[in-house]
XYZ file of C-alpha atoms in Angstrom:
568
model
C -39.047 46.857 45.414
C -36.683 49.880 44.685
C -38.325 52.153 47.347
C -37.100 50.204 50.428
C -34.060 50.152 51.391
C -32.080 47.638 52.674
C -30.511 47.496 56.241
C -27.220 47.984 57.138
C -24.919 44.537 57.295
C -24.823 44.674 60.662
C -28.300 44.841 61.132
C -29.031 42.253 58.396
C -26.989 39.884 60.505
C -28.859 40.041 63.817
C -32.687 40.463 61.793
C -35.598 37.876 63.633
C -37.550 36.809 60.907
C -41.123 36.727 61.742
C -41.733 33.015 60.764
C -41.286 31.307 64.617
C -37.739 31.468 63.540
C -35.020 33.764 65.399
C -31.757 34.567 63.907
C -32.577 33.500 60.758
C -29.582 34.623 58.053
C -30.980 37.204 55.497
C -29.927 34.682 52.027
C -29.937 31.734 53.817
C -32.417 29.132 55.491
C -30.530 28.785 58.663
C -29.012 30.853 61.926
C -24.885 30.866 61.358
C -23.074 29.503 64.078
C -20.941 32.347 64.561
C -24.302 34.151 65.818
C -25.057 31.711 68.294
C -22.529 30.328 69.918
C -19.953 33.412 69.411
C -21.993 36.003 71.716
C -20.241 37.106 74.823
C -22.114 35.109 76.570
C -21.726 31.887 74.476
C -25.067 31.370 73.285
C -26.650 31.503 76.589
C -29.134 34.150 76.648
C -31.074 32.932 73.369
C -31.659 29.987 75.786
C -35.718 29.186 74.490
C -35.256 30.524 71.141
C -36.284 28.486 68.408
C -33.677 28.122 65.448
C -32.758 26.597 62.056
C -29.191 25.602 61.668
C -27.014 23.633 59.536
C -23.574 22.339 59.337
C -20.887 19.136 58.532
C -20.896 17.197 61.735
C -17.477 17.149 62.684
C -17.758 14.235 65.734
C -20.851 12.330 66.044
C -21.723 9.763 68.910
C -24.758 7.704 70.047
C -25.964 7.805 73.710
C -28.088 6.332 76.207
C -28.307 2.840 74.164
C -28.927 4.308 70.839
C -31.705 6.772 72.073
C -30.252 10.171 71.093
C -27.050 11.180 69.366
C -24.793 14.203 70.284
C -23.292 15.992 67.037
C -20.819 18.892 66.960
C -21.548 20.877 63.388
C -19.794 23.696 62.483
C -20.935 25.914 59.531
C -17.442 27.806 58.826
C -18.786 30.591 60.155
C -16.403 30.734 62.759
C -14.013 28.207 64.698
C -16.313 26.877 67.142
C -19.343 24.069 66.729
C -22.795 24.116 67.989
C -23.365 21.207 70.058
C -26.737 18.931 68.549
C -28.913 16.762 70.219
C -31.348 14.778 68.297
C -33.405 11.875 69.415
C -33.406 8.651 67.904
C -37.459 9.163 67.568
C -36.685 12.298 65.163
C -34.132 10.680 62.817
C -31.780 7.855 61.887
C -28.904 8.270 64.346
C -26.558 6.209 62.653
C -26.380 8.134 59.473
C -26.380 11.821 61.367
C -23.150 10.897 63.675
C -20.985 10.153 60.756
C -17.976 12.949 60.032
C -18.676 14.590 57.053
C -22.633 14.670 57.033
C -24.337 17.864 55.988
C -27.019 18.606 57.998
C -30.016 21.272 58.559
C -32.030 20.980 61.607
C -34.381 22.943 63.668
C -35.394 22.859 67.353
C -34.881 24.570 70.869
C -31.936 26.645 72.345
C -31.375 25.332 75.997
C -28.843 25.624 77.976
C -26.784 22.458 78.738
C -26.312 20.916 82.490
C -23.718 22.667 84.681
C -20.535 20.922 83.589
C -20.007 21.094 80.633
C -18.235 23.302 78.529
C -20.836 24.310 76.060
C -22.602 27.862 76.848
C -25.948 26.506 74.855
C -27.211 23.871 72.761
C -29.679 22.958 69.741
C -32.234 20.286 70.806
C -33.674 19.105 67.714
C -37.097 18.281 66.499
C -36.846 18.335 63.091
C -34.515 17.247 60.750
C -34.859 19.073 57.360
C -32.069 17.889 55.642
C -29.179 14.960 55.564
C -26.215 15.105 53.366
C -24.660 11.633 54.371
C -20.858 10.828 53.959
C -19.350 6.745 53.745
C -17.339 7.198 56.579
C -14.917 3.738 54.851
C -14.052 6.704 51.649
C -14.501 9.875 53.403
C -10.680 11.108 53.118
C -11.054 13.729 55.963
C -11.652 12.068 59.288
C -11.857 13.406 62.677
C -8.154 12.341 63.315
C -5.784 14.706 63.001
C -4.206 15.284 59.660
C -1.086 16.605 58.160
C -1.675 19.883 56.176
C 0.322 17.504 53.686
C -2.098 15.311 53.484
C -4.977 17.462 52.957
C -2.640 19.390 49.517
C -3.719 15.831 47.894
C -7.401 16.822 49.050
C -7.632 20.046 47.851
C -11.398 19.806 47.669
C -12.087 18.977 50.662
C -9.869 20.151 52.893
C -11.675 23.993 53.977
C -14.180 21.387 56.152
C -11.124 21.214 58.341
C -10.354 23.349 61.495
C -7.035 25.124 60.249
C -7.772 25.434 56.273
C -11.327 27.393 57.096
C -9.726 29.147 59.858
C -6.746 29.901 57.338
C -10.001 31.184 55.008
C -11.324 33.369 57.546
C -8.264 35.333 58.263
C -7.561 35.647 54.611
C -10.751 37.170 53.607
C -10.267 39.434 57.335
C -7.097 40.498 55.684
C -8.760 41.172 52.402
C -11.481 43.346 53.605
C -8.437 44.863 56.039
C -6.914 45.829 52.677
C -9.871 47.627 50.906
C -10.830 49.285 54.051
C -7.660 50.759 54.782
C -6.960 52.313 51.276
C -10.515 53.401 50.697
C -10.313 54.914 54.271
C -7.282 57.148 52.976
C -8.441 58.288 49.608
C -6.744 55.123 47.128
C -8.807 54.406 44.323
C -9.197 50.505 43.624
C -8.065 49.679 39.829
C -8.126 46.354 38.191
C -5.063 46.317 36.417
C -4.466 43.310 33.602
C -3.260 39.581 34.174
C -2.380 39.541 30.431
C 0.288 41.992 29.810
C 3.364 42.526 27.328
C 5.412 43.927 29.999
C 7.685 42.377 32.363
C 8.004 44.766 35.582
C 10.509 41.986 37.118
C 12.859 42.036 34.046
C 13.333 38.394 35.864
C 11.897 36.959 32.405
C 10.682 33.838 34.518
C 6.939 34.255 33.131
C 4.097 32.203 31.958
C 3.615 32.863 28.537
C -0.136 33.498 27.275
C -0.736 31.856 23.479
C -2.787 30.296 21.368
C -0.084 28.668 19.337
C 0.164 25.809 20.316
C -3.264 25.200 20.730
C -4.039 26.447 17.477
C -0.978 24.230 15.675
C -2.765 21.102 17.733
C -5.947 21.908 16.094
C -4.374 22.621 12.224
C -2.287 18.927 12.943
C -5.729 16.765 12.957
C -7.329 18.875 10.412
C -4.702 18.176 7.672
C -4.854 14.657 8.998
C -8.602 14.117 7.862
C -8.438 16.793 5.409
C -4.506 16.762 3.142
C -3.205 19.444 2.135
C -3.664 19.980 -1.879
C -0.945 18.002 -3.724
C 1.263 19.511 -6.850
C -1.030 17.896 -8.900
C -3.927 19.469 -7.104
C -2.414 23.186 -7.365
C -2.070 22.907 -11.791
C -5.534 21.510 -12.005
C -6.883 24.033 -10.587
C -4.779 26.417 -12.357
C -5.578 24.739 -15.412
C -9.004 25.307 -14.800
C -8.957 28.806 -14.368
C -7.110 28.983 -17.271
C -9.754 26.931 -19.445
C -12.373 28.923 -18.014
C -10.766 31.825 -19.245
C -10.250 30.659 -22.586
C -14.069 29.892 -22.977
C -15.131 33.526 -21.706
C -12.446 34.766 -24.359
C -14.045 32.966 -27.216
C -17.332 33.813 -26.410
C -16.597 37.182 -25.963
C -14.652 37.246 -29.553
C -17.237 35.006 -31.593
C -20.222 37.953 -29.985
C -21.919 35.136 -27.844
C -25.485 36.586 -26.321
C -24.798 38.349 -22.943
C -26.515 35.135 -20.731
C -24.006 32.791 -22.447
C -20.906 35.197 -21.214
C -21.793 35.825 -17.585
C -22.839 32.146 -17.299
C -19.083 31.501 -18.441
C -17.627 34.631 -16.517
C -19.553 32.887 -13.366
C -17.975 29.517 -14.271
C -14.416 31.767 -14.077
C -15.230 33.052 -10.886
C -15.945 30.187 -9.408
C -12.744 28.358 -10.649
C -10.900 31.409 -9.474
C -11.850 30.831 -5.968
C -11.493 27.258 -5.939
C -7.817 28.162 -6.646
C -7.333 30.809 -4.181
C -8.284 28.149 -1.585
C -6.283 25.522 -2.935
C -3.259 28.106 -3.035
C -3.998 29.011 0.587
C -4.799 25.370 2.043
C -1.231 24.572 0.451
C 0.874 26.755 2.458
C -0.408 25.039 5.771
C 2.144 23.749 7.157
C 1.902 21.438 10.423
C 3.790 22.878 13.956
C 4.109 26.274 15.128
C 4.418 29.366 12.453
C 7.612 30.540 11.948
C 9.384 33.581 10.394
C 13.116 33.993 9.801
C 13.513 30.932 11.997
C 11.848 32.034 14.589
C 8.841 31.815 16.171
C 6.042 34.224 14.441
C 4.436 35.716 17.491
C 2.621 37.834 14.339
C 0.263 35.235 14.542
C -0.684 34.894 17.536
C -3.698 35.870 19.661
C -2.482 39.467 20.427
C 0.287 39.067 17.856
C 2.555 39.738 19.897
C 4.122 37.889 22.843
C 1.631 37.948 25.710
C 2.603 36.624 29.959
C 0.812 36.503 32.426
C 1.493 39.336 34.834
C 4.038 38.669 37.522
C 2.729 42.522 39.050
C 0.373 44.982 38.459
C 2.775 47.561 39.352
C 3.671 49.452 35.752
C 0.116 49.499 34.648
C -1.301 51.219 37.849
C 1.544 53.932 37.516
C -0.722 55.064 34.833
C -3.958 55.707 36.988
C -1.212 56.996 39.724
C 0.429 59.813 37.290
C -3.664 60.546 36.682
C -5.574 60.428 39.546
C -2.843 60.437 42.269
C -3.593 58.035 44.899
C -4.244 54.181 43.218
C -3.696 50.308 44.668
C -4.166 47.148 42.665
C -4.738 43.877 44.856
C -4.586 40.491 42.740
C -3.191 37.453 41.064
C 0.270 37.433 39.594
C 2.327 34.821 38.250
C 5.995 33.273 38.213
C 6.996 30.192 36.216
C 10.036 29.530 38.929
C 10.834 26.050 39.317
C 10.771 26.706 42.881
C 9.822 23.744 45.726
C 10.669 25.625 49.026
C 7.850 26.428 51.302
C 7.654 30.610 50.442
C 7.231 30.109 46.586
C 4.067 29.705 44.637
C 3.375 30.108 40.562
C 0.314 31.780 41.754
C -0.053 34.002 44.421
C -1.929 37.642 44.834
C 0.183 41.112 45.449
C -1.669 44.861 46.740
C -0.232 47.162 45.335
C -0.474 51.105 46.124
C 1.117 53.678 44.595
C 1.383 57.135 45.594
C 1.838 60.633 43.216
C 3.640 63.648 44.858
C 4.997 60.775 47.219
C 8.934 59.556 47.907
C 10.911 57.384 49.755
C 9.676 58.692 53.409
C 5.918 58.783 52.392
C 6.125 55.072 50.541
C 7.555 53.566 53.569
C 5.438 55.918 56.319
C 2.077 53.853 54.062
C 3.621 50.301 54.484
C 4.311 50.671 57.704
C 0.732 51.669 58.459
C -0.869 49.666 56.853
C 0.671 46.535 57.538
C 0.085 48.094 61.236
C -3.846 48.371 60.358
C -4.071 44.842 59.514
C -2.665 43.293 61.960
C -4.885 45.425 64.715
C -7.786 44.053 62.262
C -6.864 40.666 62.804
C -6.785 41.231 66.369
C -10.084 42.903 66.440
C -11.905 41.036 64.326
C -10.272 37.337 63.895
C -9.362 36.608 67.390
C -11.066 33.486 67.869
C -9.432 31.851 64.587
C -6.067 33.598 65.851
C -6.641 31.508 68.947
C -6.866 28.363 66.923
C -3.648 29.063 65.146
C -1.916 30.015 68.765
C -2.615 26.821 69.794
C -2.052 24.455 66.791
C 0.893 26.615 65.088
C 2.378 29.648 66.798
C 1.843 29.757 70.487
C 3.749 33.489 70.258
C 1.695 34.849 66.620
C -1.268 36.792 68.890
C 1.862 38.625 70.743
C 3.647 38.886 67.243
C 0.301 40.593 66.007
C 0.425 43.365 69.312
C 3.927 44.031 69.240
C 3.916 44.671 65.059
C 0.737 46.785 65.293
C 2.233 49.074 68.132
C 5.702 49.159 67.947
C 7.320 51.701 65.602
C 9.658 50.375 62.928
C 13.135 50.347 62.964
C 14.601 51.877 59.521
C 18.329 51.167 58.769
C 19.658 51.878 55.309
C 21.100 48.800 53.295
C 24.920 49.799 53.919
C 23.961 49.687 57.930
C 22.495 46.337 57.826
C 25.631 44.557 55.973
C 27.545 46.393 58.359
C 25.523 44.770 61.393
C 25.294 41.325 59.744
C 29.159 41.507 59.042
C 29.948 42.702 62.917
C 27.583 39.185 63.339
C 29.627 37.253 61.719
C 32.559 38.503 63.318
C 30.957 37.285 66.568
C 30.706 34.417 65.475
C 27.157 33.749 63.700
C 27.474 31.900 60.168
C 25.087 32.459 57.458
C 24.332 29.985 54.963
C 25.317 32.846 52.348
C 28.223 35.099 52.850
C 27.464 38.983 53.738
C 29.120 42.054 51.493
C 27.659 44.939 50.080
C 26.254 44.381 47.177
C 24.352 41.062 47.978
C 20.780 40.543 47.521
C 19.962 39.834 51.613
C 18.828 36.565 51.823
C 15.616 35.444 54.036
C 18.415 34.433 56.849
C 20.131 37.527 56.691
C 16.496 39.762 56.980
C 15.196 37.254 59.249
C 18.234 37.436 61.684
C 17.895 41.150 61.355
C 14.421 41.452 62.760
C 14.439 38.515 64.888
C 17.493 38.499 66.869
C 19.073 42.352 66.703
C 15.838 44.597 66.352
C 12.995 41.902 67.742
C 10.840 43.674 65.368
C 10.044 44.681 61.601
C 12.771 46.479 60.187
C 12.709 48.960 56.956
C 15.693 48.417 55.168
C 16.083 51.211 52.237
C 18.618 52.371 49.484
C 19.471 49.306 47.604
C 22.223 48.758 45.602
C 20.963 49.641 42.089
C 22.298 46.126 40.665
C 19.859 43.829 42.577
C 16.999 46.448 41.699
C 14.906 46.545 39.103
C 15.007 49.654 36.608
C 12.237 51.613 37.585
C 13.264 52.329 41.320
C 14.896 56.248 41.595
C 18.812 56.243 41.185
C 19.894 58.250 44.249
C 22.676 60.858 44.056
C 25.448 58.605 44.956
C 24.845 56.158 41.321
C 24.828 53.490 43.264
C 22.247 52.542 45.026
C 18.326 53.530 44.319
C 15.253 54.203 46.470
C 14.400 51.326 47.552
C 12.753 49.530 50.572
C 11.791 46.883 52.009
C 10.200 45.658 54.794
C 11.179 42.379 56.668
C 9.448 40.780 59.674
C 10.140 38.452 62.112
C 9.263 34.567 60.735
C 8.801 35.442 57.450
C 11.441 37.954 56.744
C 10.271 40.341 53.980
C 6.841 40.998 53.494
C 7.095 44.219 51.672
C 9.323 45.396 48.618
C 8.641 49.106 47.631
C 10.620 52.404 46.089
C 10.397 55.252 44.749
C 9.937 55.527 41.260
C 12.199 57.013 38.584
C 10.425 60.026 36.938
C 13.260 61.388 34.997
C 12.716 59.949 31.223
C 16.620 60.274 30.352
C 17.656 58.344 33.890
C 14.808 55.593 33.316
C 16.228 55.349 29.800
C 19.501 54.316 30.284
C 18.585 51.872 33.170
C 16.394 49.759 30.654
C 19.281 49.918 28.421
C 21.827 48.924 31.361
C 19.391 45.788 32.259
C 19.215 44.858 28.450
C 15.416 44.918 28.014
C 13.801 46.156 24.688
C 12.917 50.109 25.139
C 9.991 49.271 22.703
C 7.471 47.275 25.151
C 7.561 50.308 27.460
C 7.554 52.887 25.323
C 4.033 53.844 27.275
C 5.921 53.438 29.981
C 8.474 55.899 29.032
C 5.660 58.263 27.603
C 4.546 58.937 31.762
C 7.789 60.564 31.983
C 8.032 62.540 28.434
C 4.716 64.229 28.786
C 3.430 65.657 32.445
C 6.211 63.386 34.839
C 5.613 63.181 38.169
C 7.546 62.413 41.744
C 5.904 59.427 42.528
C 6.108 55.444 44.895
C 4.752 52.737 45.722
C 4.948 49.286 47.017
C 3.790 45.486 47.112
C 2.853 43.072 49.517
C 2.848 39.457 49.277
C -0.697 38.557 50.493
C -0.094 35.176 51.484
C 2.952 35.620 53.272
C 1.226 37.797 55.384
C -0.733 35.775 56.459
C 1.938 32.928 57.233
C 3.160 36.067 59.004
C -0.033 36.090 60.518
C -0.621 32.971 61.562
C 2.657 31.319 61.672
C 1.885 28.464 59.424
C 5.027 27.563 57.659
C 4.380 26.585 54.218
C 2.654 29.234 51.452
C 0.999 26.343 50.203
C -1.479 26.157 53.199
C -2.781 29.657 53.146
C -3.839 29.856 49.610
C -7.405 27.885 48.498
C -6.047 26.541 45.671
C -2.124 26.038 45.507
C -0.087 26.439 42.314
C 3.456 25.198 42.293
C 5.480 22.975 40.011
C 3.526 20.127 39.219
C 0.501 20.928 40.923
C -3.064 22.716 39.787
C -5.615 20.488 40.929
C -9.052 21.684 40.212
């Protein structure tokens, strides 16, 4: 088996497999959709072909009396369905129509009457498979739903058009990701989702322990088992004091050797019945404590443990290695936030760059953001279609202009100077503008939107709304920092240069009042071989509300996590 190799993807995907089937998937017992109907031609030149496909029916209907049935299945291979025909002679029609039921058939390519809108379609002659659906309980019918209905049908709900569209251009962004690092020399790591470090300083973190779990589990074991009593405690003490006694005497009246280790055994034994009665008394029910508080000594890692809300400080340590790193996963925030941009689980990339500043960090962002949003144009269009014409009519033009339009870069003083000039003018703004202010999504959104009509690099922050690793410039008062804001989403990218001098870095952990000692590695990247260095990260999922102009994070994500919700 090892000396063949195995074909390129590509090639893989358009293989004929020599079994009197034709575009047969290489792990799979069926032709995708996407490879039949998604041909420039539609479909229409594999007109005699004979192929094995499967699907969920989306819309079903009887013809002709109950003689044949036409079904539109769809694989989620891509946004459009293959159009079925199957006799009432080959199958029961009234179970195939249903939305909902899984099917694999097989039969002949032809191509339809002139007419109709369909390039080609599967007459079937065998049906090799029926996954049927009770169309009375089946919670996602071929009406049109909300996308807040389908949040209560989280299971279910990549069957419909938007959510596996919504997957498609996720995992195109994904693979967008990977290939544009790898293309420029970024090595991949996998930094932790457990970590002792918070990068936000926010302290709004899910904490990792076994505490709790473990305090749960000591509760109902002293419930069937008490802890010993007093009483309990100077028996057994008693005991290994009789014991001794006996191995004393013994020993004194020159008892034969097998009489004093049989009592010397009888000591040992009472001895450790003690020692667990001594231990099993100190149990107490609830959560260990020391000094009044909680004893974290105890605990899994024992320490406090989060989960990570970035994987930012931990790749600085490949970065101030091996140069040129990126992280891309999940990260965490335990924000009591309902609005439609937050989640408590969402996934961040991550680059960071050594021998790199301000200029190259944002030069990077820029370009790639650029690089995925040709990608999506190049490789998602069809699904980009879809979300033209349910969502966004303008997000295929957002995509062109963004991936060919040089960004505008304004420093932070510039833009509160625009926004104030604004409000002069006469535009209000839920919060007020002045230097110093954390820019809120309306402020970054009016900037890109209405005075630049496209994204917009805003850079050097004021160092009190940044967190304590970005580089203090020269002025003390503002760091180097960017970010980069887009039109309907506003920013998309936070980045900055990081602070390499150790005695600068230490005094801004002091200034934000976080304990030096859970980044004392941290601080050891600057004491021994420190190094000019950046990065940024990118919310994944609002790019691709940016993307697709879908308005709430909740519907871009498989598997939402917010305040009160983790289903599944």
């Amino acid at each position: 088996m090892g000396d063949q190799a195995t074909p390129p993807a590509p090639e893989l995907a358009e293989m004929a497999i020599s079994d009197g089937l034709s575009l047969k998937h290489p792990f799979s017992d069926r032709a995708p959709v996407r490879s039949i109907v998604c041909r420039p031609d539609g479909g229409a030149g594999l007109a005699g072909q004979r192929v094995r496909a499967g699907g969920w029916v989306k819309t079903g209907r009887e013809q002709g009396k109950g003689s044949f049935a036409f079904l539109e299945v769809n694989d989620g291979s891509c946004p459009a369905n293959l159009q079925v025909i199957v006799d009432a002679g080959v199958a029961d029609l009234s179970t195939l129509v249903q939305t909902g039921t899984c099917v694999l058939v097989e039969g002949l390519l032809k191509v339809p009457p002139e007419g109709t809108k369909q390039k080609i379609e599967l007459r079937v002659d065998k049906v090799l498979h029926v996954g049927p659906t009770d169309p009375v309980s089946y919670p996602i019918p071929k009406t049109k739903l909300s996308l807040e209905f389908l949040r209560d049908h989280i299971h279910l709900r990549a069957r419909t058009n938007t959510i596996s569209a919504v997957a498609r251009i996720r995992n195109a962004l994904a693979f967008a990701t990977h290939s544009f690092f790898q293309e420029h020399g970024f090595l991949y790591v996998h930094t932790p989702i457990i970590t002792t470090s918070d990068c936000e300083g926010a302290g709004e973190m899910f904490q990792a322990t076994t505490l709790i779990s473990e305090a749960e589990k000591l509760e109902k074991e002293l419930i069937l088992n008490p802890p010993p009593t007093e009483a309990d405690l100077e028996a057994a003490k008693l005991a290994v004091g009789e014991k001794g006694n006996i191995v004393s005497q013994l020993k004194a009246a020159k008892a034969t050797k097998e009489e004093i280790s049989a009592s010397v055994a009888d000591l040992k034994i009472a001895k450790e019945n003690l020692s667990r009665v001594e231990e099993r008394a100190k149990l107490k029910p609830g959560i260990p404590k020391k000094d009044g508080k909680i004893d974290y000594g105890q605990d899994f890692f024992s320490r406090q443990a989060f989960l990570t809300v970035s994987g930012q400080l931990q790749v600085e340590t490949y970065a101030c290695a091996v140069s040129s790193v990126y992280t891309f996963g999940p990260t965490f925030r335990a924000e009591h936030s309902h609005t439609s941009r937050h989640l408590a689980e969402f996934w961040m990339v991550e680059p960071e760059i050594a021998f790199a500043d301000l200029q190259d960090d944002m030069n990077c962002a820029e370009a790639y953001v650029k690089y995925m949003c040709q990608w999506l144009l190049n490789k998602c269009f069809d699904d980009m279609e879809l979300m033209a014409k349910l969502y966004d009519k303008g997000c295929i033009d957002r995509l062109r202009m963004v991936s060919s339009t040089p960004f505008e870069r304004i420093s932070y003083t510039e833009a509160v100077q625009l926004l104030e000039e604004a409000v002069r003018g006469g535009k209000e703004f839920e919060k007020n503008v002045e230097w110093g202010i954390d820019l809120a999504s309306e402020h970054e959104r009016y900037l890109t939107e209405d005075i630049f009509k496209k994204p917009v690099i805003v850079y050097n922050y004021p160092k009190g709304i940044k967190a304590f690793y970005m580089r203090l410039n020269d002025d003390s008062k503002t760091v180097a920092a960017m970010d980069i804001l887009v039109p309907k989403v506003g920013e998309l990218i936070g980045g900055s240069q990081r602070e390499e001098r150790y005695e600068v870095i230490q005094q801004r952990i002091a200034e934000m009042g976080l304990p030096i000692e859970p980044y004392e590695w941290y601080l050891d990247l600057r004491r021994y071989g420190t190094v000019k260095h950046c990065g940024f990260g990118l919310g994944f999922e609002r790019m691709i509300l940016f993307a697709t102009g879908i308005d709430n994070i909740r519907d871009v994500i498989p598997f939402p996590r917010y305040p009160g919700r983790a289903d599944l």
